[in-house]
Amino acid sequence: VTIVTPSLNQGCFLEQAILSVLQQDYPAIEYIVMDGGSSDGSVEIIRRYQDRLAYWVSEPDAGQSSAINKSFAHETGTILAWLNADDLLAPSAVSIAVHFLEAERDVGLVYGDRVEIDAKGNTIGYLRCPPHNPGMFRKGVTLPQETVFFRREVFETVGGLDEDLHFAMDLDLWCRIARVARMRHIPAFLACFRRHERSKSVVYDTTVGETRRGYHEERKLVMQRHFGRRSGACTKSNISPRHIPSRPGDRY
C-alpha cells in the first residue's frame, strides 16, 4: 500500500498525520511525504521520521495533484491512497481497506465513513456515507477523500489526477474511476477530517470574491465534464489560475 501526504506549511498538524500512518497495523506500507517547500518547521518534523519513510522531499512544486501523481508514478504499491497533512487515518484503516479489496477482486475503490475533528482534535461531527450507486456523483454526492483506497491499475487506467484542478480533483477522479471499476462502501470510520480556519474546505465555504467563485466554477466544470450539465456550466478556459489558488490558506 502506497500512501502519500502532500503538505505545505501544516507543521502544527503534520506530525499527527504522519504518526497516524506509521502506527497502522498493516505491515506493508510505503509512505511518502511530499512537502511543497514549507517554512514553518515542517521539514524538521519530517526528518524525525525519515528512516521510516520510503521517500520525502521538500521543494516548490506545481501543487497537490502534481505532487500526488509524481509520487504514485515512482512507487510500488498496488493499492494507493493519499492523506492530507491535517487529516488522520483511523487505527487499522489500511488493514480494513486491504481486507475488502482482497475479498472482492472486482472492486477498484473502497471508501469509508468520516469523523470530523477541529484544530485541537476534538470530535465535532460524523459523516456516514451511503453505499455506492451509479447516480450519486451526478447528484453532487462525493466521497470523503481521506477514507478512500484504490487500486493502482484503475488509477493508471483513468490517467491519474487532473493537475489543472486544485479543489475538485478528487471528485473528478472518482467520476472517472466509476466508469471503469466497481466501488464499495465500507461501513466503518476509516479517517478523521480536520476542520480549521486554514483548511481548504473552510476557506472556500467562508470566503467571498474570486476564491469562492473559482471553487464553484471548478466544481461546475467537473459536473459539466462528466454529466453534461448545462446549468451554470463553464469550460476549462473560463478558469483562470488567479481564481483558484493551488494552496488556499497554505493548505494543500
C-alpha positions as YAML, in Angstrom:
chain: A
units: angstrom
residues:
- id: 1
  name: VAL
  ca: [0.00, 0.00, 0.00]
- id: 2
  name: THR
  ca: [1.45, 3.36, -1.03]
- id: 3
  name: ILE
  ca: [0.22, 6.37, 0.93]
- id: 4
  name: VAL
  ca: [1.24, 9.93, 0.06]
- id: 5
  name: THR
  ca: [0.93, 13.00, 2.27]
- id: 6
  name: PRO
  ca: [1.18, 16.29, 0.34]
- id: 7
  name: SER
  ca: [1.84, 19.22, 2.63]
- id: 8
  name: LEU
  ca: [2.63, 22.91, 2.73]
- id: 9
  name: ASN
  ca: [3.05, 24.84, 5.99]
- id: 10
  name: GLN
  ca: [0.98, 22.40, 8.02]
- id: 11
  name: GLY
  ca: [3.57, 21.89, 10.72]
- id: 12
  name: CYS
  ca: [1.04, 22.20, 13.53]
- id: 13
  name: PHE
  ca: [-0.80, 19.11, 12.24]
- id: 14
  name: LEU
  ca: [1.78, 17.24, 10.15]
- id: 15
  name: GLU
  ca: [3.29, 15.09, 12.90]
- id: 16
  name: GLN
  ca: [-0.13, 13.76, 13.89]
- id: 17
  name: ALA
  ca: [-0.86, 12.84, 10.28]
- id: 18
  name: ILE
  ca: [2.49, 11.08, 9.91]
- id: 19
  name: LEU
  ca: [2.02, 9.10, 13.12]
- id: 20
  name: SER
  ca: [-1.49, 8.06, 12.10]
- id: 21
  name: VAL
  ca: [0.11, 6.31, 9.11]
- id: 22
  name: LEU
  ca: [3.22, 4.95, 10.81]
- id: 23
  name: GLN
  ca: [1.16, 3.45, 13.64]
- id: 24
  name: GLN
  ca: [-1.08, 1.43, 11.33]
- id: 25
  name: ASP
  ca: [-1.07, -2.31, 11.99]
- id: 26
  name: TYR
  ca: [-0.76, -3.26, 8.32]
- id: 27
  name: PRO
  ca: [2.84, -4.45, 7.76]
- id: 28
  name: ALA
  ca: [3.50, -3.35, 4.18]
- id: 29
  name: ILE
  ca: [3.02, 0.41, 3.87]
- id: 30
  name: GLU
  ca: [5.18, 2.54, 1.60]
- id: 31
  name: TYR
  ca: [4.81, 6.06, 2.99]
- id: 32
  name: ILE
  ca: [5.85, 9.23, 1.16]
- id: 33
  name: VAL
  ca: [5.71, 12.85, 2.31]
- id: 34
  name: MET
  ca: [5.75, 15.50, -0.42]
- id: 35
  name: ASP
  ca: [6.38, 18.90, 1.14]
- id: 36
  name: GLY
  ca: [5.95, 21.91, -1.13]
- id: 37
  name: GLY
  ca: [8.78, 23.93, 0.42]
- id: 38
  name: SER
  ca: [7.37, 24.73, 3.87]
- id: 39
  name: SER
  ca: [8.85, 27.47, 6.03]
- id: 40
  name: ASP
  ca: [7.11, 26.62, 9.32]
- id: 41
  name: GLY
  ca: [9.24, 23.82, 10.75]
- id: 42
  name: SER
  ca: [7.60, 21.02, 8.75]
- id: 43
  name: VAL
  ca: [10.95, 19.84, 7.39]
- id: 44
  name: GLU
  ca: [12.30, 19.29, 10.90]
- id: 45
  name: ILE
  ca: [9.23, 17.20, 11.71]
- id: 46
  name: ILE
  ca: [9.67, 15.09, 8.57]
- id: 47
  name: ARG
  ca: [13.34, 14.50, 9.35]
- id: 48
  name: ARG
  ca: [12.39, 12.97, 12.70]
- id: 49
  name: TYR
  ca: [10.67, 10.15, 10.84]
- id: 50
  name: GLN
  ca: [12.73, 9.95, 7.65]
- id: 51
  name: ASP
  ca: [14.12, 6.50, 8.46]
- id: 52
  name: ARG
  ca: [10.54, 5.17, 8.37]
- id: 53
  name: LEU
  ca: [9.58, 6.89, 5.14]
- id: 54
  name: ALA
  ca: [10.03, 5.39, 1.69]
- id: 55
  name: TYR
  ca: [10.76, 8.86, 0.34]
- id: 56
  name: TRP
  ca: [10.34, 12.51, 1.18]
- id: 57
  name: VAL
  ca: [11.20, 15.84, -0.40]
- id: 58
  name: SER
  ca: [10.72, 19.50, 0.43]
- id: 59
  name: GLU
  ca: [10.78, 21.74, -2.61]
- id: 60
  name: PRO
  ca: [8.41, 24.01, -4.55]
- id: 61
  name: ASP
  ca: [6.08, 22.08, -6.81]
- id: 62
  name: ALA
  ca: [3.11, 22.54, -9.12]
- id: 63
  name: GLY
  ca: [0.50, 21.81, -6.44]
- id: 64
  name: GLN
  ca: [-1.24, 18.93, -4.74]
- id: 65
  name: SER
  ca: [-2.39, 16.98, -7.79]
- id: 66
  name: SER
  ca: [1.03, 17.14, -9.40]
- id: 67
  name: ALA
  ca: [2.79, 16.04, -6.20]
- id: 68
  name: ILE
  ca: [0.46, 13.05, -5.77]
- id: 69
  name: ASN
  ca: [0.76, 11.96, -9.41]
- id: 70
  name: LYS
  ca: [4.54, 12.21, -9.25]
- id: 71
  name: SER
  ca: [4.68, 10.09, -6.10]
- id: 72
  name: PHE
  ca: [2.41, 7.34, -7.38]
- id: 73
  name: ALA
  ca: [4.29, 7.17, -10.68]
- id: 74
  name: HIS
  ca: [7.55, 6.17, -8.99]
- id: 75
  name: GLU
  ca: [6.46, 3.97, -6.10]
- id: 76
  name: THR
  ca: [5.48, 0.33, -5.98]
- id: 77
  name: GLY
  ca: [2.21, -0.10, -4.07]
- id: 78
  name: THR
  ca: [-0.64, -1.88, -5.82]
- id: 79
  name: ILE
  ca: [-3.14, -0.10, -3.55]
- id: 80
  name: LEU
  ca: [-2.94, 3.69, -3.31]
- id: 81
  name: ALA
  ca: [-4.24, 6.46, -1.06]
- id: 82
  name: TRP
  ca: [-3.37, 10.00, -0.08]
- id: 83
  name: LEU
  ca: [-3.80, 11.66, 3.30]
- id: 84
  name: ASN
  ca: [-3.68, 15.43, 3.60]
- id: 85
  name: ALA
  ca: [-1.33, 16.78, 6.24]
- id: 86
  name: ASP
  ca: [-4.10, 17.97, 8.55]
- id: 87
  name: ASP
  ca: [-6.17, 14.77, 8.43]
- id: 88
  name: LEU
  ca: [-5.72, 11.45, 10.25]
- id: 89
  name: LEU
  ca: [-6.11, 7.78, 9.43]
- id: 90
  name: ALA
  ca: [-8.09, 5.80, 11.97]
- id: 91
  name: PRO
  ca: [-6.33, 2.83, 13.59]
- id: 92
  name: SER
  ca: [-6.43, -0.27, 11.34]
- id: 93
  name: ALA
  ca: [-7.84, 1.74, 8.41]
- id: 94
  name: VAL
  ca: [-5.29, 0.27, 5.99]
- id: 95
  name: SER
  ca: [-5.89, -3.30, 7.14]
- id: 96
  name: ILE
  ca: [-9.64, -2.88, 6.77]
- id: 97
  name: ALA
  ca: [-9.36, -1.36, 3.29]
- id: 98
  name: VAL
  ca: [-6.97, -4.09, 2.09]
- id: 99
  name: HIS
  ca: [-9.23, -6.81, 3.51]
- id: 100
  name: PHE
  ca: [-12.20, -5.59, 1.47]
- id: 101
  name: LEU
  ca: [-10.16, -5.12, -1.69]
- id: 102
  name: GLU
  ca: [-8.69, -8.60, -1.41]
- id: 103
  name: ALA
  ca: [-12.08, -10.14, -0.71]
- id: 104
  name: GLU
  ca: [-13.75, -8.51, -3.73]
- id: 105
  name: ARG
  ca: [-11.34, -8.55, -6.64]
- id: 106
  name: ASP
  ca: [-13.75, -6.77, -8.98]
- id: 107
  name: VAL
  ca: [-13.84, -3.71, -6.68]
- id: 108
  name: GLY
  ca: [-11.44, -0.99, -7.76]
- id: 109
  name: LEU
  ca: [-12.05, 1.54, -4.97]
- id: 110
  name: VAL
  ca: [-13.26, 1.43, -1.38]
- id: 111
  name: TYR
  ca: [-14.28, 4.26, 0.91]
- id: 112
  name: GLY
  ca: [-15.42, 4.52, 4.50]
- id: 113
  name: ASP
  ca: [-17.11, 6.87, 6.93]
- id: 114
  name: ARG
  ca: [-15.58, 10.07, 8.32]
- id: 115
  name: VAL
  ca: [-15.10, 11.54, 11.77]
- id: 116
  name: GLU
  ca: [-14.86, 15.33, 11.73]
- id: 117
  name: ILE
  ca: [-12.46, 16.96, 14.19]
- id: 118
  name: ASP
  ca: [-11.44, 20.52, 14.98]
- id: 119
  name: ALA
  ca: [-7.97, 22.06, 15.19]
- id: 120
  name: LYS
  ca: [-7.43, 20.57, 18.66]
- id: 121
  name: GLY
  ca: [-8.59, 17.10, 17.65]
- id: 122
  name: ASN
  ca: [-12.00, 17.30, 19.31]
- id: 123
  name: THR
  ca: [-14.76, 15.35, 17.59]
- id: 124
  name: ILE
  ca: [-17.30, 17.76, 16.12]
- id: 125
  name: GLY
  ca: [-19.28, 15.53, 13.77]
- id: 126
  name: TYR
  ca: [-19.65, 12.33, 11.81]
- id: 127
  name: LEU
  ca: [-20.33, 11.50, 8.20]
- id: 128
  name: ARG
  ca: [-21.88, 8.12, 7.45]
- id: 129
  name: CYS
  ca: [-21.76, 7.52, 3.72]
- id: 130
  name: PRO
  ca: [-24.29, 5.73, 1.55]
- id: 131
  name: PRO
  ca: [-23.47, 2.60, -0.42]
- id: 132
  name: HIS
  ca: [-22.12, 3.49, -3.82]
- id: 133
  name: ASN
  ca: [-24.64, 3.78, -6.64]
- id: 134
  name: PRO
  ca: [-24.08, 4.94, -10.23]
- id: 135
  name: GLY
  ca: [-26.12, 8.12, -9.78]
- id: 136
  name: MET
  ca: [-24.57, 9.54, -6.61]
- id: 137
  name: PHE
  ca: [-21.92, 11.68, -8.30]
- id: 138
  name: ARG
  ca: [-24.47, 13.09, -10.73]
- id: 139
  name: LYS
  ca: [-26.37, 14.33, -7.69]
- id: 140
  name: GLY
  ca: [-23.26, 16.04, -6.34]
- id: 141
  name: VAL
  ca: [-22.53, 13.44, -3.66]
- id: 142
  name: THR
  ca: [-18.78, 12.88, -3.37]
- id: 143
  name: LEU
  ca: [-16.59, 10.56, -1.29]
- id: 144
  name: PRO
  ca: [-14.71, 11.53, 1.88]
- id: 145
  name: GLN
  ca: [-11.29, 11.63, 0.25]
- id: 146
  name: GLU
  ca: [-9.21, 10.75, 3.32]
- id: 147
  name: THR
  ca: [-11.06, 7.40, 3.62]
- id: 148
  name: VAL
  ca: [-10.54, 6.30, 0.01]
- id: 149
  name: PHE
  ca: [-8.21, 3.50, -1.14]
- id: 150
  name: PHE
  ca: [-7.99, 2.41, -4.77]
- id: 151
  name: ARG
  ca: [-6.07, 0.02, -6.98]
- id: 152
  name: ARG
  ca: [-3.10, 1.34, -8.89]
- id: 153
  name: GLU
  ca: [-4.37, -0.24, -12.10]
- id: 154
  name: VAL
  ca: [-7.59, 1.79, -12.09]
- id: 155
  name: PHE
  ca: [-5.73, 4.99, -11.19]
- id: 156
  name: GLU
  ca: [-3.40, 4.47, -14.14]
- id: 157
  name: THR
  ca: [-6.25, 3.43, -16.46]
- id: 158
  name: VAL
  ca: [-8.03, 6.76, -15.93]
- id: 159
  name: GLY
  ca: [-4.84, 8.81, -16.19]
- id: 160
  name: GLY
  ca: [-4.39, 9.86, -12.55]
- id: 161
  name: LEU
  ca: [-5.37, 13.22, -11.12]
- id: 162
  name: ASP
  ca: [-6.08, 16.18, -13.39]
- id: 163
  name: GLU
  ca: [-3.26, 18.55, -12.48]
- id: 164
  name: ASP
  ca: [-5.24, 21.56, -13.72]
- id: 165
  name: LEU
  ca: [-7.73, 21.05, -10.89]
- id: 166
  name: HIS
  ca: [-6.95, 22.34, -7.41]
- id: 167
  name: PHE
  ca: [-10.11, 21.64, -5.43]
- id: 168
  name: ALA
  ca: [-12.42, 19.25, -7.29]
- id: 169
  name: MET
  ca: [-9.65, 16.93, -8.48]
- id: 170
  name: ASP
  ca: [-10.87, 14.17, -6.16]
- id: 171
  name: LEU
  ca: [-14.48, 14.34, -7.39]
- id: 172
  name: ASP
  ca: [-13.19, 14.31, -10.96]
- id: 173
  name: LEU
  ca: [-11.07, 11.22, -10.19]
- id: 174
  name: TRP
  ca: [-13.97, 9.38, -8.54]
- id: 175
  name: CYS
  ca: [-16.19, 10.05, -11.57]
- id: 176
  name: ARG
  ca: [-13.57, 8.65, -13.94]
- id: 177
  name: ILE
  ca: [-12.85, 5.59, -11.80]
- id: 178
  name: ALA
  ca: [-16.60, 4.86, -11.53]
- id: 179
  name: ARG
  ca: [-16.67, 4.35, -15.30]
- id: 180
  name: VAL
  ca: [-14.09, 1.56, -15.23]
- id: 181
  name: ALA
  ca: [-14.39, -0.12, -11.83]
- id: 182
  name: ARG
  ca: [-16.85, -1.02, -9.11]
- id: 183
  name: MET
  ca: [-16.80, 0.97, -5.87]
- id: 184
  name: ARG
  ca: [-17.56, -0.34, -2.39]
- id: 185
  name: HIS
  ca: [-18.55, 1.46, 0.80]
- id: 186
  name: ILE
  ca: [-17.01, 0.08, 3.99]
- id: 187
  name: PRO
  ca: [-19.30, 0.72, 6.98]
- id: 188
  name: ALA
  ca: [-16.51, 1.81, 9.31]
- id: 189
  name: PHE
  ca: [-14.88, 5.09, 10.31]
- id: 190
  name: LEU
  ca: [-11.60, 5.00, 8.41]
- id: 191
  name: ALA
  ca: [-10.27, 8.54, 8.91]
- id: 192
  name: CYS
  ca: [-10.65, 11.93, 10.55]
- id: 193
  name: PHE
  ca: [-11.21, 15.08, 8.53]
- id: 194
  name: ARG
  ca: [-9.99, 18.19, 10.30]
- id: 195
  name: ARG
  ca: [-11.89, 21.46, 10.02]
- id: 196
  name: HIS
  ca: [-9.84, 24.53, 10.92]
- id: 197
  name: GLU
  ca: [-9.57, 28.12, 9.77]
- id: 198
  name: ARG
  ca: [-6.97, 27.39, 7.09]
- id: 199
  name: SER
  ca: [-8.38, 24.14, 5.74]
- id: 200
  name: LYS
  ca: [-9.30, 24.24, 2.09]
- id: 201
  name: SER
  ca: [-12.97, 23.42, 2.66]
- id: 202
  name: VAL
  ca: [-13.37, 26.13, 5.26]
- id: 203
  name: VAL
  ca: [-11.54, 28.68, 3.13]
- id: 204
  name: TYR
  ca: [-13.90, 28.07, 0.21]
- id: 205
  name: ASP
  ca: [-17.00, 27.94, 2.41]
- id: 206
  name: THR
  ca: [-16.33, 31.22, 4.20]
- id: 207
  name: THR
  ca: [-14.55, 33.47, 1.73]
- id: 208
  name: VAL
  ca: [-16.11, 35.61, -0.96]
- id: 209
  name: GLY
  ca: [-14.93, 37.02, -4.25]
- id: 210
  name: GLU
  ca: [-12.56, 35.29, -6.63]
- id: 211
  name: THR
  ca: [-11.55, 32.45, -4.32]
- id: 212
  name: ARG
  ca: [-15.14, 31.32, -3.72]
- id: 213
  name: ARG
  ca: [-16.13, 31.95, -7.34]
- id: 214
  name: GLY
  ca: [-13.14, 29.93, -8.53]
- id: 215
  name: TYR
  ca: [-14.17, 26.95, -6.41]
- id: 216
  name: HIS
  ca: [-17.71, 26.96, -7.75]
- id: 217
  name: GLU
  ca: [-16.52, 27.34, -11.32]
- id: 218
  name: GLU
  ca: [-14.17, 24.39, -10.95]
- id: 219
  name: ARG
  ca: [-16.87, 22.18, -9.48]
- id: 220
  name: LYS
  ca: [-19.24, 23.19, -12.29]
- id: 221
  name: LEU
  ca: [-16.52, 22.28, -14.76]
- id: 222
  name: VAL
  ca: [-16.23, 18.78, -13.33]
- id: 223
  name: MET
  ca: [-20.01, 18.27, -13.39]
- id: 224
  name: GLN
  ca: [-20.19, 19.54, -16.96]
- id: 225
  name: ARG
  ca: [-17.30, 17.31, -18.00]
- id: 226
  name: HIS
  ca: [-18.89, 14.13, -16.68]
- id: 227
  name: PHE
  ca: [-22.62, 14.73, -16.80]
- id: 228
  name: GLY
  ca: [-23.11, 17.44, -19.41]
- id: 229
  name: ARG
  ca: [-24.95, 19.76, -17.08]
- id: 230
  name: ARG
  ca: [-25.86, 22.99, -18.80]
- id: 231
  name: SER
  ca: [-26.97, 24.92, -15.75]
- id: 232
  name: GLY
  ca: [-24.12, 27.08, -14.56]
- id: 233
  name: ALA
  ca: [-21.76, 25.25, -16.87]
- id: 234
  name: CYS
  ca: [-18.32, 26.55, -17.59]
- id: 235
  name: THR
  ca: [-15.48, 25.48, -19.81]
- id: 236
  name: LYS
  ca: [-11.87, 24.91, -18.89]
- id: 237
  name: SER
  ca: [-10.90, 28.18, -20.48]
- id: 238
  name: ASN
  ca: [-13.18, 30.02, -18.03]
- id: 239
  name: ILE
  ca: [-10.96, 29.05, -15.11]
- id: 240
  name: SER
  ca: [-8.02, 31.33, -14.63]
- id: 241
  name: PRO
  ca: [-5.20, 30.31, -12.26]
- id: 242
  name: ARG
  ca: [-5.78, 33.53, -10.32]
- id: 243
  name: HIS
  ca: [-9.29, 32.32, -9.46]
- id: 244
  name: ILE
  ca: [-8.16, 29.06, -7.90]
- id: 245
  name: PRO
  ca: [-5.01, 29.28, -5.79]
- id: 246
  name: SER
  ca: [-3.28, 25.90, -5.70]
- id: 247
  name: ARG
  ca: [-2.77, 26.21, -1.94]
- id: 248
  name: PRO
  ca: [-5.54, 28.34, -0.43]
- id: 249
  name: GLY
  ca: [-4.82, 29.19, 3.16]
- id: 250
  name: ASP
  ca: [-1.42, 27.47, 2.91]
- id: 251
  name: ARG
  ca: [-3.16, 24.12, 2.94]
- id: 252
  name: TYR
  ca: [-2.93, 21.54, 0.18]
...
